[in-house]
Short mmCIF file of C-alpha atoms in Angstrom, two decimals:
data_model
loop_
_atom_site.label_atom_id
_atom_site.label_comp_id
_atom_site.label_asym_id
_atom_site.label_seq_id
_atom_site.Cartn_x
_atom_site.Cartn_y
_atom_site.Cartn_z
CA MET A 1 9.66 10.64 22.90
CA GLY A 2 8.62 13.98 21.79
CA SER A 3 5.68 15.90 23.30
CA THR A 4 4.36 17.73 20.18
CA VAL A 5 3.03 16.67 16.99
CA PRO A 6 5.67 16.83 14.24
CA GLY A 7 5.54 18.87 11.20
CA GLU A 8 2.14 20.12 9.87
CA ALA A 9 0.12 17.75 12.07
CA ALA A 10 0.53 20.18 14.97
CA GLY A 11 -2.79 21.96 15.45
CA ARG A 12 -4.59 19.68 13.03
CA MET A 13 -5.53 16.72 15.21
CA GLN A 14 -8.54 18.47 16.64
CA ARG A 15 -9.69 22.10 16.75
CA ARG A 16 -10.14 24.00 20.09
CA VAL A 17 -13.87 23.65 21.06
CA PRO A 18 -16.10 25.68 23.21
CA MET A 19 -16.83 24.62 26.74
CA GLU A 20 -20.43 23.60 25.82
CA ARG A 21 -19.18 20.95 23.61
CA LYS A 22 -16.89 19.30 26.37
CA ALA A 23 -19.59 17.17 27.54
CA SER A 24 -20.17 15.75 23.99
CA ILE A 25 -16.50 15.23 23.62
CA ASP A 26 -16.28 13.29 26.93
CA GLN A 27 -19.15 11.09 25.82
CA THR A 28 -17.39 10.45 22.54
CA ILE A 29 -14.20 9.26 24.57
CA LEU A 30 -16.37 7.08 26.75
CA SER A 31 -18.57 5.66 23.95
CA PRO A 32 -16.67 6.28 20.67
CA GLY A 33 -19.08 4.04 18.76
CA THR A 34 -21.73 6.93 18.95
CA VAL A 35 -19.54 8.91 16.46
CA SER A 36 -20.52 8.36 12.91
CA ILE A 37 -17.88 9.35 10.11
CA ASN A 38 -19.82 11.41 7.64
CA VAL A 39 -18.53 10.48 4.23
CA LYS A 40 -20.82 12.58 2.24
CA GLY A 41 -18.96 14.61 -0.28
CA ALA A 42 -15.62 12.80 0.45
CA PHE A 43 -12.82 13.43 -2.03
CA ILE A 44 -9.16 12.81 -2.38
CA VAL A 45 -6.89 15.77 -1.81
CA ASP A 46 -4.33 16.19 -4.86
CA ASP A 47 -1.47 18.57 -4.80
CA ASP A 48 -2.02 19.87 -1.34
CA PRO A 49 0.46 22.87 -0.98
CA SER A 50 0.33 22.40 2.92
CA ARG A 51 2.00 18.83 2.70
CA PRO A 52 5.56 18.77 3.71
CA PRO A 53 8.23 17.17 1.44
CA THR A 54 8.24 13.45 1.34
CA PRO A 55 9.88 11.84 3.36
CA SER A 56 9.76 14.61 6.10
CA ASP A 57 12.16 15.07 9.07
CA ASP A 58 9.97 13.12 11.47
CA GLY A 59 10.57 9.89 9.46
CA ALA A 60 6.98 9.96 8.11
CA GLN A 61 6.09 9.59 4.37
CA HIS A 62 2.81 11.55 3.74
CA ASP A 63 0.35 10.16 1.17
CA THR A 64 -2.59 12.03 -0.12
CA ASP A 65 -5.45 12.68 2.32
CA ILE A 66 -9.18 12.25 1.98
CA ARG A 67 -11.19 15.32 2.82
CA LEU A 68 -14.45 14.69 4.67
CA PRO A 69 -16.09 18.16 4.39
CA ASN A 70 -19.15 17.35 6.24
CA HIS A 71 -17.71 15.53 9.33
CA GLU A 72 -17.60 17.73 12.35
CA ALA A 73 -17.63 15.20 15.41
CA VAL A 74 -14.67 14.25 17.58
CA VAL A 75 -12.79 11.18 16.61
CA SER A 76 -10.85 9.78 19.62
CA HIS A 77 -8.72 7.12 18.12
CA VAL A 78 -5.96 6.29 15.48
CA ALA A 79 -5.25 3.27 13.59
CA LEU A 80 -1.83 1.45 12.90
CA ASP A 81 -1.10 -1.30 10.59
CA ILE A 82 2.30 -2.61 11.50
CA GLY A 83 3.78 -5.02 9.02
CA GLY A 84 7.29 -6.64 8.46
CA SER A 85 8.61 -3.57 6.55
CA LEU A 86 6.25 -0.51 7.00
CA ALA A 87 4.01 0.79 9.73
CA LYS A 88 1.02 2.40 8.19
CA LEU A 89 -1.03 5.25 10.30
CA VAL A 90 -4.44 6.66 9.69
CA TYR A 91 -5.97 9.48 11.84
CA PHE A 92 -8.63 12.02 11.47
CA SER A 93 -7.99 15.69 12.05
CA HIS A 94 -10.12 18.87 11.67
CA GLU A 95 -9.06 21.51 9.12
CA PRO A 96 -6.54 23.92 10.66
CA SER A 97 -8.55 26.89 9.42
CA SER A 98 -11.70 27.73 11.39
CA LYS A 99 -13.28 28.81 8.04
CA ASP A 100 -12.96 25.36 6.72
CA LEU A 101 -15.65 22.88 7.71
CA GLY A 102 -15.08 19.18 8.26
CA GLY A 103 -11.80 17.37 8.42
CA ARG A 104 -9.76 14.76 6.72
CA LEU A 105 -8.26 11.32 6.98
CA ASN A 106 -4.54 11.56 7.14
CA PHE A 107 -2.33 8.67 5.80
CA LEU A 108 1.29 8.24 6.79
CA LYS A 109 3.88 5.47 6.83
CA PHE A 110 7.04 4.72 8.60
CA GLU A 111 9.67 2.10 8.32
CA THR A 112 8.92 -0.71 10.87
CA ASP A 113 12.70 -0.69 11.75
CA ARG A 114 12.04 2.76 12.98
CA ILE A 115 8.93 2.03 14.94
CA ASP A 116 10.03 4.59 17.63
CA GLN A 117 9.56 7.42 15.14
CA CYS A 118 5.99 6.29 14.37
CA LEU A 119 5.19 6.06 18.06
CA ASP A 120 6.83 9.46 18.65
CA PHE A 121 4.29 10.84 16.08
CA VAL A 122 1.41 9.19 17.81
CA LYS A 123 2.55 10.63 21.07
CA GLY A 124 2.33 13.99 19.55
CA LEU A 125 -1.08 13.26 18.29
CA GLN A 126 -2.05 12.16 21.72
CA ASP A 127 -0.82 15.29 23.37
CA GLU A 128 -2.46 17.62 20.83
CA PHE A 129 -5.80 15.84 21.33
CA ARG A 130 -5.59 16.42 25.08
CA LEU A 131 -4.53 20.24 24.43
CA GLN A 132 -7.44 20.89 21.94
CA ASN A 133 -10.15 18.79 23.73
CA GLY A 134 -9.36 19.04 27.42
CA SER A 135 -9.62 15.43 27.78
CA ARG A 136 -7.74 13.26 30.27
CA THR A 137 -4.51 11.26 29.69
CA GLY A 138 -5.02 7.92 28.04
CA SER A 139 -8.50 9.05 26.37
CA MET A 140 -7.20 8.50 22.91
CA ALA A 141 -7.10 4.70 21.75
CA ILE A 142 -5.06 3.05 19.13
CA MET A 143 -6.62 0.49 16.95
CA ALA A 144 -3.87 -1.86 15.82
CA THR A 145 -3.40 -4.63 13.22
CA GLY A 146 -0.76 -6.61 11.51
CA GLY A 147 1.96 -8.79 13.00
CA GLY A 148 3.54 -5.60 14.67
CA ALA A 149 0.26 -5.12 16.86
CA TYR A 150 1.41 -8.22 18.79
CA LYS A 151 5.14 -7.76 18.39
CA PHE A 152 5.15 -4.20 19.62
CA TYR A 153 2.14 -4.27 21.97
CA ASP A 154 3.99 -3.88 25.12
CA ASP A 155 6.14 -1.08 23.71
CA ILE A 156 3.11 0.88 22.47
CA ARG A 157 1.22 0.67 25.75
CA ARG A 158 4.40 1.60 27.79
CA ILE A 159 5.47 4.46 25.55
CA LEU A 160 2.00 5.86 25.00
CA GLY A 161 0.26 4.84 28.05
CA ILE A 162 -3.13 4.35 26.11
CA GLU A 163 -5.51 1.69 25.20
CA VAL A 164 -4.42 -0.55 22.29
CA LEU A 165 -7.03 -2.70 20.75
CA ARG A 166 -5.75 -5.47 18.42
CA GLU A 167 -7.87 -6.36 15.41
CA ASP A 168 -7.45 -9.42 13.00
CA GLU A 169 -5.37 -8.46 9.98
CA MET A 170 -7.40 -10.22 7.41
CA ASP A 171 -10.71 -8.69 8.77
CA CYS A 172 -9.15 -5.24 8.53
CA LEU A 173 -7.91 -5.69 4.95
CA ILE A 174 -11.27 -6.61 3.68
CA MET A 175 -13.03 -3.95 5.55
CA GLY A 176 -10.62 -1.30 4.47
CA LEU A 177 -10.91 -2.48 0.70
CA ASP A 178 -14.74 -2.54 0.81
CA PHE A 179 -14.79 1.04 2.20
CA PHE A 180 -12.61 2.19 -0.51
CA ILE A 181 -14.58 0.39 -3.32
CA THR A 182 -18.04 1.70 -2.06
CA GLU A 183 -17.43 5.04 -0.53
CA ILE A 184 -14.57 7.03 -1.98
CA PRO A 185 -14.61 8.60 -5.46
CA ARG A 186 -11.46 8.44 -7.70
CA GLU A 187 -9.95 5.80 -5.37
CA VAL A 188 -10.14 2.67 -7.48
CA PHE A 189 -8.87 2.40 -10.98
CA THR A 190 -7.99 0.20 -13.87
CA TYR A 191 -4.81 0.47 -16.10
CA SER A 192 -4.27 0.58 -19.87
CA ASP A 193 -1.54 2.10 -21.94
CA ASP A 194 -4.27 4.58 -23.41
CA ASP A 195 -5.83 5.50 -20.02
CA PRO A 196 -3.36 4.80 -17.18
CA MET A 197 -5.91 5.73 -14.45
CA HIS A 198 -9.45 5.01 -15.40
CA PHE A 199 -11.32 5.54 -12.24
CA GLN A 200 -14.15 3.38 -11.18
CA GLN A 201 -17.36 5.01 -9.57
CA PRO A 202 -18.17 3.85 -5.97
CA ARG A 203 -20.70 1.13 -6.00
CA ALA A 204 -22.49 -1.23 -3.54
CA ASN A 205 -22.63 -4.43 -5.55
CA ILE A 206 -18.99 -5.61 -5.28
CA TYR A 207 -18.98 -9.32 -4.43
CA PRO A 208 -17.40 -11.70 -5.06
CA TYR A 209 -13.81 -10.59 -5.67
CA LEU A 210 -10.08 -11.57 -5.25
CA LEU A 211 -7.77 -9.51 -2.95
CA VAL A 212 -4.20 -9.93 -3.77
CA ASN A 213 -2.35 -8.25 -0.96
CA ILE A 214 1.35 -7.78 -1.64
CA GLY A 215 3.39 -6.75 1.31
CA SER A 216 6.69 -8.44 2.33
CA GLY A 217 4.79 -11.68 1.06
CA VAL A 218 1.65 -12.22 -0.76
CA SER A 219 -1.70 -13.26 0.47
CA MET A 220 -4.71 -13.92 -1.92
CA ILE A 221 -8.12 -13.83 -0.39
CA LYS A 222 -11.44 -14.74 -1.87
CA VAL A 223 -14.25 -12.34 -0.69
CA SER A 224 -17.74 -13.70 -1.11
CA GLY A 225 -19.59 -11.05 1.08
CA GLN A 226 -19.35 -9.07 4.25
CA ARG A 227 -17.34 -11.06 6.67
CA GLN A 228 -17.32 -13.84 4.18
CA PHE A 229 -13.76 -14.64 3.11
CA GLU A 230 -10.90 -17.14 3.11
CA ARG A 231 -7.23 -17.10 2.16
CA ILE A 232 -7.04 -19.36 -0.86
CA GLY A 233 -3.39 -19.00 -1.56
CA GLY A 234 -0.34 -16.78 -1.82
CA THR A 235 3.33 -16.70 -2.38
CA SER A 236 6.54 -15.89 -0.34
CA LEU A 237 8.00 -14.05 -3.41
CA GLY A 238 6.69 -10.61 -2.62
CA GLY A 239 8.03 -7.12 -1.89
CA GLY A 240 10.38 -8.49 0.72
CA THR A 241 11.87 -10.66 -1.99
CA LEU A 242 12.35 -7.69 -4.19
CA TRP A 243 13.79 -5.54 -1.53
CA GLY A 244 16.25 -8.29 -0.17
CA LEU A 245 17.66 -9.27 -3.55
CA LEU A 246 18.09 -5.79 -4.79
CA SER A 247 19.79 -4.57 -1.63
CA LEU A 248 22.23 -7.50 -2.18
CA LEU A 249 22.59 -6.92 -5.96
CA THR A 250 22.56 -3.09 -6.26
CA GLY A 251 23.33 -1.83 -2.77
CA ALA A 252 20.16 0.28 -2.69
CA ARG A 253 19.13 1.33 0.75
CA THR A 254 15.36 1.87 0.41
CA PHE A 255 12.50 0.40 -1.57
CA ASP A 256 11.77 3.79 -3.22
CA ASP A 257 15.39 4.01 -4.40
CA MET A 258 14.93 0.54 -6.11
CA LEU A 259 11.71 1.70 -7.72
CA ARG A 260 13.61 4.72 -9.08
CA MET A 261 16.24 2.67 -10.60
CA ALA A 262 13.85 0.38 -12.18
CA GLU A 263 12.19 3.27 -13.87
CA VAL A 264 15.25 4.04 -15.94
CA GLY A 265 16.55 0.47 -16.35
CA ASP A 266 16.59 -1.85 -19.48
CA ASN A 267 15.46 -5.30 -18.63
CA ALA A 268 16.51 -6.47 -22.06
CA ALA A 269 20.21 -6.09 -21.04
CA VAL A 270 19.70 -9.18 -18.61
CA ASP A 271 16.61 -10.75 -19.49
CA MET A 272 16.45 -13.20 -22.37
CA LEU A 273 13.42 -12.17 -24.68
CA VAL A 274 11.39 -14.16 -27.13
CA GLY A 275 13.07 -12.07 -29.90
CA ASP A 276 16.51 -13.29 -28.60
CA ILE A 277 15.47 -16.87 -29.30
CA TYR A 278 13.30 -16.42 -32.56
CA GLY A 279 14.52 -13.22 -33.83
CA ALA A 280 10.93 -11.83 -34.08
CA ASP A 281 7.38 -12.25 -32.54
CA TYR A 282 6.10 -15.86 -31.95
CA ASN A 283 2.71 -15.07 -33.43
CA LYS A 284 1.30 -18.47 -33.16
CA ILE A 285 1.23 -18.50 -29.37
CA GLY A 286 0.75 -14.77 -29.13
CA LEU A 287 4.04 -13.69 -27.87
CA LYS A 288 5.67 -10.54 -28.78
CA SER A 289 9.45 -10.30 -29.43
CA THR A 290 9.82 -8.11 -26.32
CA ALA A 291 8.17 -10.70 -24.04
CA ILE A 292 10.52 -12.21 -21.35
CA ALA A 293 11.35 -15.68 -22.07
CA SER A 294 13.76 -16.13 -19.15
CA SER A 295 14.35 -13.67 -16.35
CA PHE A 296 18.12 -12.89 -16.03
CA GLY A 297 18.58 -15.29 -18.84
CA LYS A 298 21.36 -13.38 -20.50
CA VAL A 299 23.46 -13.30 -17.38
CA PHE A 300 24.94 -16.69 -17.55
CA LYS A 301 25.56 -16.57 -21.34
CA MET A 302 27.43 -13.09 -21.01
CA LYS A 303 29.30 -14.44 -18.03
CA ARG A 304 30.34 -17.55 -19.86
CA GLU A 305 31.39 -15.39 -22.80
CA GLY A 306 33.47 -13.24 -20.67
CA GLU A 307 35.21 -16.42 -19.25
CA ASP A 308 35.81 -17.78 -22.70
CA GLN A 309 37.42 -14.66 -23.74
CA ALA A 310 39.73 -14.77 -20.69
CA GLU A 311 40.86 -18.31 -21.52
CA ASP A 312 41.52 -17.20 -25.12
CA HIS A 313 44.11 -14.65 -23.80
CA GLY A 314 46.05 -17.50 -22.17
CA GLY A 315 48.66 -17.62 -25.14
CA LEU A 316 49.65 -13.87 -24.88
CA SER A 317 53.30 -12.91 -24.13
CA HIS A 318 54.19 -12.50 -20.45
CA GLU A 319 54.63 -8.81 -20.95
CA ASN A 320 51.06 -8.23 -22.26
CA ARG A 321 49.21 -10.97 -20.23
CA GLU A 322 49.03 -8.99 -16.98
CA GLU A 323 47.57 -5.98 -18.51
CA ASP A 324 45.03 -7.75 -20.77
CA ASN A 325 43.97 -10.16 -18.01
CA ASP A 326 42.89 -7.17 -15.85
CA ALA A 327 40.47 -6.34 -18.45
CA SER A 328 39.45 -9.75 -19.76
CA ASN A 329 39.07 -11.44 -16.49
CA SER A 330 36.60 -8.87 -15.19
CA GLN A 331 33.04 -10.00 -15.10
CA PRO A 332 30.47 -8.29 -17.66
CA ALA A 333 29.18 -5.20 -16.02
CA PHE A 334 25.49 -5.24 -15.52
CA ARG A 335 23.96 -1.94 -14.61
CA LYS A 336 22.09 -1.79 -11.21
CA GLU A 337 19.08 -0.07 -13.05
CA ASP A 338 18.89 -2.96 -15.52
CA ILE A 339 18.90 -5.56 -12.77
CA SER A 340 16.31 -3.56 -10.68
CA ARG A 341 13.90 -3.52 -13.70
CA SER A 342 14.34 -7.12 -14.52
CA LEU A 343 13.70 -8.36 -10.90
CA LEU A 344 10.73 -6.05 -10.53
CA TYR A 345 9.32 -7.69 -13.80
CA ALA A 346 10.08 -11.23 -12.35
CA VAL A 347 8.43 -10.58 -9.09
CA SER A 348 5.46 -8.86 -10.57
CA ASN A 349 4.84 -11.35 -13.31
CA ASN A 350 5.00 -14.18 -10.89
CA ILE A 351 2.36 -12.57 -8.66
CA GLY A 352 0.23 -11.77 -11.61
CA GLN A 353 0.15 -15.32 -13.03
CA ILE A 354 -0.55 -16.84 -9.58
CA ALA A 355 -3.40 -14.34 -9.10
CA TYR A 356 -4.88 -15.29 -12.41
CA LEU A 357 -4.76 -18.93 -11.74
CA GLN A 358 -6.46 -18.54 -8.24
CA SER A 359 -9.13 -16.30 -9.99
CA GLU A 360 -9.66 -18.87 -12.52
CA LYS A 361 -9.89 -21.78 -10.03
CA HIS A 362 -12.37 -19.88 -7.98
CA ASN A 363 -14.34 -18.31 -10.82
CA LEU A 364 -13.51 -14.59 -9.85
CA GLU A 365 -13.76 -11.85 -12.29
CA HIS A 366 -12.70 -9.02 -10.25
CA ILE A 367 -8.97 -8.86 -8.98
CA TYR A 368 -7.90 -6.19 -6.61
CA PHE A 369 -4.31 -5.53 -6.08
CA GLY A 370 -3.39 -3.96 -2.64
CA GLY A 371 -0.32 -3.61 -0.41
CA SER A 372 2.63 -1.45 -0.04
CA PHE A 373 4.67 -3.15 -2.75
CA ILE A 374 2.75 -1.40 -5.42
CA ARG A 375 3.14 2.23 -4.21
CA GLY A 376 1.43 3.64 -7.32
CA HIS A 377 4.57 2.64 -9.39
CA ARG A 378 3.53 2.58 -13.07
CA GLN A 379 5.85 -0.30 -14.25
CA THR A 380 4.54 -2.49 -11.44
CA ILE A 381 0.79 -1.67 -12.19
CA GLN A 382 1.45 -2.02 -15.81
CA THR A 383 3.07 -5.49 -15.31
CA LEU A 384 0.14 -6.88 -13.10
CA SER A 385 -2.54 -5.53 -15.15
CA TYR A 386 -0.92 -6.94 -18.42
CA ALA A 387 -0.39 -10.46 -16.86
CA ILE A 388 -4.19 -10.53 -15.75
CA LYS A 389 -5.36 -9.26 -19.29
CA PHE A 390 -2.91 -11.68 -21.14
CA TRP A 391 -3.59 -14.90 -19.26
CA SER A 392 -7.43 -14.29 -19.12
CA ASN A 393 -7.66 -13.22 -22.63
CA GLY A 394 -9.19 -9.94 -21.40
CA GLU A 395 -11.97 -11.72 -19.40
CA LYS A 396 -10.89 -10.59 -16.07
CA LYS A 397 -10.07 -7.03 -14.71
CA ALA A 398 -7.27 -5.98 -12.46
CA TYR A 399 -8.12 -3.05 -10.16
CA PHE A 400 -5.65 -0.80 -8.20
CA LEU A 401 -6.13 1.85 -5.43
CA ARG A 402 -4.55 5.09 -4.72
CA HIS A 403 -4.26 4.12 -0.94
CA GLU A 404 -3.41 0.49 -1.64
CA GLY A 405 -0.96 0.22 1.25
CA TYR A 406 -3.64 1.46 3.79
CA LEU A 407 -6.26 -1.32 3.53
CA GLY A 408 -5.32 -2.68 6.92
CA SER A 409 -5.06 0.53 8.80
CA VAL A 410 -8.23 1.94 7.42
CA GLY A 411 -10.04 -1.32 8.28
CA ALA A 412 -8.71 -1.09 11.88
CA PHE A 413 -9.77 2.67 11.95
CA LEU A 414 -13.35 1.57 10.86
CA LYS A 415 -13.51 -1.20 13.54
CA ARG A 416 -14.00 1.53 16.05
CA GLN A 417 -17.26 2.60 14.20
CA PRO A 418 -20.81 1.44 14.57
CA LYS A 419 -22.68 -0.59 12.11
CA ASN A 420 -23.37 0.43 8.61
CA TRP A 421 -22.25 4.13 8.94
CA GLY A 422 -21.35 4.40 5.29
CA ARG A 423 -23.63 5.48 2.57
CA ARG A 424 -23.62 2.08 0.95
CA ASN A 425 -23.42 -0.12 4.10
CA SER A 426 -19.82 -0.78 3.20
CA PHE A 427 -19.21 -3.27 6.07
CA GLU A 428 -21.08 -5.69 8.40
CA GLU A 429 -23.23 -5.08 11.41
CA TYR A 430 -21.28 -5.26 14.71
CA PRO A 431 -22.09 -7.65 17.44
CA VAL A 432 -25.03 -6.89 19.77
CA GLY A 433 -24.10 -4.36 22.35
CA ARG A 434 -22.02 -2.02 20.00
CA PRO A 435 -23.60 1.46 19.64
CA THR A 436 -25.47 2.52 16.47
CA VAL A 437 -25.64 5.72 14.79
CA GLN A 438 -27.88 7.83 12.55
CA HIS A 439 -27.20 7.17 8.97
CA GLU A 440 -26.78 10.38 6.59
CA GLU A 441 -27.72 9.81 2.89
CA ASP A 442 -26.54 11.78 -0.11
#
């Protein structure tokens, strides 16, 4: 493993501090709960020129940071949410320039199959933390959640030699989402064709709601209040399904490649539409001609037509049969871009309809979609939003987040904090014995 922080993270984990602050730093390390994250004035950093290209050479994909201009204290932990496909990392750094006050929350993701790259990056953060703060080896802790927190637990401890605190995945998901809803401006948004990103203002009154977390699979969680939630359903047809099938059908190597293909595909080339059956809209039941009647419904028909044409060539002379059979026996060519778009719609529509049914059953108006499946992809967001609007006749709302893949890692990060440190009391009080902090208001 490397000994320096890759790329632009070098020098950002923490700034050098005067000797008089060493005592407070040591106290922070011993009692991290005494540090309050100051979210006053927080904002999402857009178009940051200091960001390296995505993905970078260290294997990390950098997402937009959240600036915390009023937070000055040392933060002695990082958080990892290790899922079946991606490992999501969140850590705090002070600004690299001494003229800039405060710091930022950094958001990065790595492929879980390359977890060594992720741990190499964290090793660099650990080394930089010691360099900047003069703290001893092992002083930085890792808050870990997701299945990988257990699968890779021994590897993390062996490679990094630091404390690993494992947190419940559902707890972390809810805590992370509550934080984003209540604390961060321009984070949560709704979608419409006229206004693709209509931002919601942070608010305190958020319960009840339904969280639809879409990773490799899908979990649907009813949240009634702080620490009051239950998993009410889900489906195994999630991001892993899309990734797996498209890797077989198209040869694409990454999930982002598949999404890029879907953007330029035409699902009408493989899907059977309402217009293919009725020749127009089916207005009586509210279906447009472009609505999908059957995902991949044209494939069998086109394949059969190709086979019928091949049989029709059976009476050709011997001289022409070999040449014509080469063309007529070949299967219809389906573009991988069209296949990608069709399968993306199929998976997204299925998730959207199940989410609606669960929200209807449990009388939940607000539906939040999270998880790394979405990735800010317009077609995915449009499909999920349309499904909720269509099935509920506009009575329910679908919400999305700019950091939708980091709910678990942010929740794990917050687990190291004391009670009610946010401006709007965005999560529950910790058990007796955990440190408390002063609360700064707007």
